[in-house]
């Protein structure tokens, strides 16, 4: 399980670095908070979209996140509390090998519906009115 958490931490690193950059460089508090809310809202929306479209069970995701309360709040089955403040350390730099991420990044096979191409077939149809010569 440590490998999966490390992989998740490395994959989340650039996003966390961007959020920390906004946190440390924007001088106006209101703008800083607004930007961080936009970042969090976009990330949470994307996470909810993946969970909904792929029909993922949140209990399968829980071992890979640092705090399960955040998972429930992001997925809309919990709520943000005023006590949910903590230090976010700078992400560790490092690389992830393909074998570490392969299980999470390779799409699972889906059931495929195949459509038959419809071709225009000439239908023999008698004329509605007979023309007599």
PDB file of C-alpha atoms in Angstrom:
ATOM      1  CA  UNK A   1       0.000   0.000   0.000  1.00  0.00           C
ATOM      2  CA  UNK A   2       2.953   2.338   0.571  1.00  0.00           C
ATOM      3  CA  UNK A   3       3.810   2.191  -3.110  1.00  0.00           C
ATOM      4  CA  UNK A   4       0.324   3.310  -4.094  1.00  0.00           C
ATOM      5  CA  UNK A   5       0.377   6.230  -1.655  1.00  0.00           C
ATOM      6  CA  UNK A   6       3.805   7.252  -2.907  1.00  0.00           C
ATOM      7  CA  UNK A   7       2.562   7.077  -6.489  1.00  0.00           C
ATOM      8  CA  UNK A   8      -0.481   9.193  -5.629  1.00  0.00           C
ATOM      9  CA  UNK A   9       1.722  11.725  -3.817  1.00  0.00           C
ATOM     10  CA  UNK A  10       4.090  12.015  -6.784  1.00  0.00           C
ATOM     11  CA  UNK A  11       1.210  12.354  -9.262  1.00  0.00           C
ATOM     12  CA  UNK A  12      -0.432  15.038  -7.089  1.00  0.00           C
ATOM     13  CA  UNK A  13       2.855  16.907  -6.662  1.00  0.00           C
ATOM     14  CA  UNK A  14       2.522  19.400  -9.543  1.00  0.00           C
ATOM     15  CA  UNK A  15      -1.003  20.368  -8.472  1.00  0.00           C
ATOM     16  CA  UNK A  16       0.044  20.794  -4.875  1.00  0.00           C
ATOM     17  CA  UNK A  17       3.068  22.846  -5.952  1.00  0.00           C
ATOM     18  CA  UNK A  18       0.776  25.116  -7.999  1.00  0.00           C
ATOM     19  CA  UNK A  19      -1.583  25.592  -5.046  1.00  0.00           C
ATOM     20  CA  UNK A  20       1.355  26.301  -2.697  1.00  0.00           C
ATOM     21  CA  UNK A  21       2.705  28.784  -5.219  1.00  0.00           C
ATOM     22  CA  UNK A  22      -0.615  30.670  -5.166  1.00  0.00           C
ATOM     23  CA  UNK A  23      -0.650  30.442  -1.364  1.00  0.00           C
ATOM     24  CA  UNK A  24       2.842  31.878  -0.983  1.00  0.00           C
ATOM     25  CA  UNK A  25       2.967  34.478  -3.768  1.00  0.00           C
ATOM     26  CA  UNK A  26      -0.436  36.170  -3.955  1.00  0.00           C
ATOM     27  CA  UNK A  27      -0.397  39.137  -1.568  1.00  0.00           C
ATOM     28  CA  UNK A  28      -4.131  39.804  -1.285  1.00  0.00           C
ATOM     29  CA  UNK A  29      -5.861  37.332   1.042  1.00  0.00           C
ATOM     30  CA  UNK A  30      -9.235  37.501  -0.695  1.00  0.00           C
ATOM     31  CA  UNK A  31      -7.699  36.820  -4.124  1.00  0.00           C
ATOM     32  CA  UNK A  32      -5.494  34.070  -2.677  1.00  0.00           C
ATOM     33  CA  UNK A  33      -8.455  32.304  -1.105  1.00  0.00           C
ATOM     34  CA  UNK A  34     -10.571  32.733  -4.246  1.00  0.00           C
ATOM     35  CA  UNK A  35      -7.838  31.214  -6.407  1.00  0.00           C
ATOM     36  CA  UNK A  36      -7.362  28.283  -4.035  1.00  0.00           C
ATOM     37  CA  UNK A  37     -11.128  27.697  -3.962  1.00  0.00           C
ATOM     38  CA  UNK A  38     -11.192  27.643  -7.771  1.00  0.00           C
ATOM     39  CA  UNK A  39      -8.319  25.138  -7.844  1.00  0.00           C
ATOM     40  CA  UNK A  40      -9.987  22.930  -5.234  1.00  0.00           C
ATOM     41  CA  UNK A  41     -13.385  23.142  -6.910  1.00  0.00           C
ATOM     42  CA  UNK A  42     -11.975  22.160 -10.298  1.00  0.00           C
ATOM     43  CA  UNK A  43     -10.023  19.239  -8.849  1.00  0.00           C
ATOM     44  CA  UNK A  44     -13.007  18.026  -6.800  1.00  0.00           C
ATOM     45  CA  UNK A  45     -15.303  18.288  -9.804  1.00  0.00           C
ATOM     46  CA  UNK A  46     -12.932  16.228 -11.919  1.00  0.00           C
ATOM     47  CA  UNK A  47     -12.629  13.626  -9.147  1.00  0.00           C
ATOM     48  CA  UNK A  48     -16.426  13.354  -8.831  1.00  0.00           C
ATOM     49  CA  UNK A  49     -16.717  13.014 -12.599  1.00  0.00           C
ATOM     50  CA  UNK A  50     -14.267  10.108 -12.707  1.00  0.00           C
ATOM     51  CA  UNK A  51     -15.991   8.380  -9.777  1.00  0.00           C
ATOM     52  CA  UNK A  52     -19.384   8.767 -11.415  1.00  0.00           C
ATOM     53  CA  UNK A  53     -18.382   7.771 -14.936  1.00  0.00           C
ATOM     54  CA  UNK A  54     -16.230   4.805 -13.895  1.00  0.00           C
ATOM     55  CA  UNK A  55     -18.574   3.790 -11.077  1.00  0.00           C
ATOM     56  CA  UNK A  56     -15.741   3.655  -8.548  1.00  0.00           C
ATOM     57  CA  UNK A  57     -16.333   2.640  -4.970  1.00  0.00           C
ATOM     58  CA  UNK A  58     -14.967   5.303  -2.582  1.00  0.00           C
ATOM     59  CA  UNK A  59     -13.903   2.563  -0.175  1.00  0.00           C
ATOM     60  CA  UNK A  60     -11.421   1.361  -2.799  1.00  0.00           C
ATOM     61  CA  UNK A  61      -9.965   4.859  -3.081  1.00  0.00           C
ATOM     62  CA  UNK A  62      -9.707   5.469   0.683  1.00  0.00           C
ATOM     63  CA  UNK A  63      -6.446   3.558   1.296  1.00  0.00           C
ATOM     64  CA  UNK A  64      -4.695   5.757  -1.260  1.00  0.00           C
ATOM     65  CA  UNK A  65      -5.501   9.143   0.294  1.00  0.00           C
ATOM     66  CA  UNK A  66      -3.955  10.701   3.370  1.00  0.00           C
ATOM     67  CA  UNK A  67      -7.234  11.680   5.089  1.00  0.00           C
ATOM     68  CA  UNK A  68     -10.542   9.901   4.471  1.00  0.00           C
ATOM     69  CA  UNK A  69     -12.496  12.959   5.649  1.00  0.00           C
ATOM     70  CA  UNK A  70     -11.162  14.834   2.628  1.00  0.00           C
ATOM     71  CA  UNK A  71     -12.240  12.008   0.330  1.00  0.00           C
ATOM     72  CA  UNK A  72     -15.802  12.057   1.631  1.00  0.00           C
ATOM     73  CA  UNK A  73     -15.992  15.842   1.417  1.00  0.00           C
ATOM     74  CA  UNK A  74     -14.623  15.921  -2.150  1.00  0.00           C
ATOM     75  CA  UNK A  75     -17.007  13.244  -3.349  1.00  0.00           C
ATOM     76  CA  UNK A  76     -19.986  15.013  -1.803  1.00  0.00           C
ATOM     77  CA  UNK A  77     -20.757  12.399   0.836  1.00  0.00           C
ATOM     78  CA  UNK A  78     -19.324  14.415   3.675  1.00  0.00           C
ATOM     79  CA  UNK A  79     -18.793  18.040   4.454  1.00  0.00           C
ATOM     80  CA  UNK A  80     -15.978  20.442   4.985  1.00  0.00           C
ATOM     81  CA  UNK A  81     -15.515  21.369   8.598  1.00  0.00           C
ATOM     82  CA  UNK A  82     -13.761  24.423  10.051  1.00  0.00           C
ATOM     83  CA  UNK A  83     -11.320  22.032  11.708  1.00  0.00           C
ATOM     84  CA  UNK A  84     -10.098  20.753   8.344  1.00  0.00           C
ATOM     85  CA  UNK A  85      -7.050  22.969   8.326  1.00  0.00           C
ATOM     86  CA  UNK A  86      -3.588  21.512   8.414  1.00  0.00           C
ATOM     87  CA  UNK A  87      -0.099  22.074   7.126  1.00  0.00           C
ATOM     88  CA  UNK A  88       0.392  20.955   3.532  1.00  0.00           C
ATOM     89  CA  UNK A  89       4.061  20.104   3.090  1.00  0.00           C
ATOM     90  CA  UNK A  90       5.854  20.784  -0.146  1.00  0.00           C
ATOM     91  CA  UNK A  91       5.558  17.741  -2.380  1.00  0.00           C
ATOM     92  CA  UNK A  92       8.579  15.521  -2.701  1.00  0.00           C
ATOM     93  CA  UNK A  93      10.142  15.491  -6.082  1.00  0.00           C
ATOM     94  CA  UNK A  94      10.760  12.179  -7.644  1.00  0.00           C
ATOM     95  CA  UNK A  95       9.881   9.998 -10.499  1.00  0.00           C
ATOM     96  CA  UNK A  96       7.462   7.154 -10.660  1.00  0.00           C
ATOM     97  CA  UNK A  97       8.235   4.052 -12.616  1.00  0.00           C
ATOM     98  CA  UNK A  98       5.800   2.752 -15.165  1.00  0.00           C
ATOM     99  CA  UNK A  99       5.198  -0.414 -13.178  1.00  0.00           C
ATOM    100  CA  UNK A 100       4.077   1.613 -10.161  1.00  0.00           C
ATOM    101  CA  UNK A 101       1.494   3.568 -12.110  1.00  0.00           C
ATOM    102  CA  UNK A 102       0.466   0.942 -14.627  1.00  0.00           C
ATOM    103  CA  UNK A 103      -2.278  -0.497 -12.446  1.00  0.00           C
ATOM    104  CA  UNK A 104      -3.950   2.882 -12.007  1.00  0.00           C
ATOM    105  CA  UNK A 105      -3.420   4.426 -15.413  1.00  0.00           C
ATOM    106  CA  UNK A 106      -4.174   1.606 -17.800  1.00  0.00           C
ATOM    107  CA  UNK A 107      -7.848   1.725 -18.730  1.00  0.00           C
ATOM    108  CA  UNK A 108      -9.884  -1.299 -17.914  1.00  0.00           C
ATOM    109  CA  UNK A 109     -11.547  -3.093 -20.794  1.00  0.00           C
ATOM    110  CA  UNK A 110     -15.161  -2.169 -21.266  1.00  0.00           C
ATOM    111  CA  UNK A 111     -17.954  -4.080 -22.765  1.00  0.00           C
ATOM    112  CA  UNK A 112     -18.151  -2.906 -26.327  1.00  0.00           C
ATOM    113  CA  UNK A 113     -21.330  -2.507 -28.277  1.00  0.00           C
ATOM    114  CA  UNK A 114     -20.765  -2.882 -31.916  1.00  0.00           C
ATOM    115  CA  UNK A 115     -23.053  -1.126 -34.313  1.00  0.00           C
ATOM    116  CA  UNK A 116     -23.787  -2.668 -37.601  1.00  0.00           C
ATOM    117  CA  UNK A 117     -23.367  -0.248 -40.432  1.00  0.00           C
ATOM    118  CA  UNK A 118     -26.683   0.247 -42.125  1.00  0.00           C
ATOM    119  CA  UNK A 119     -26.508   0.253 -45.824  1.00  0.00           C
ATOM    120  CA  UNK A 120     -29.266   1.487 -48.045  1.00  0.00           C
ATOM    121  CA  UNK A 121     -30.889  -1.580 -49.508  1.00  0.00           C
ATOM    122  CA  UNK A 122     -33.133  -1.200 -52.480  1.00  0.00           C
ATOM    123  CA  UNK A 123     -36.615  -2.338 -51.601  1.00  0.00           C
ATOM    124  CA  UNK A 124     -38.798  -3.649 -54.363  1.00  0.00           C
ATOM    125  CA  UNK A 125     -42.099  -1.900 -54.027  1.00  0.00           C
ATOM    126  CA  UNK A 126     -45.043  -1.937 -56.379  1.00  0.00           C
ATOM    127  CA  UNK A 127     -46.332   1.327 -57.607  1.00  0.00           C
ATOM    128  CA  UNK A 128     -49.321   2.633 -55.703  1.00  0.00           C
ATOM    129  CA  UNK A 129     -51.213   3.435 -58.871  1.00  0.00           C
ATOM    130  CA  UNK A 130     -50.943   1.347 -61.962  1.00  0.00           C
ATOM    131  CA  UNK A 131     -50.376   3.361 -65.096  1.00  0.00           C
ATOM    132  CA  UNK A 132     -52.219   1.907 -67.973  1.00  0.00           C
ATOM    133  CA  UNK A 133     -50.835   2.547 -71.378  1.00  0.00           C
TER     134      UNK A 133
END
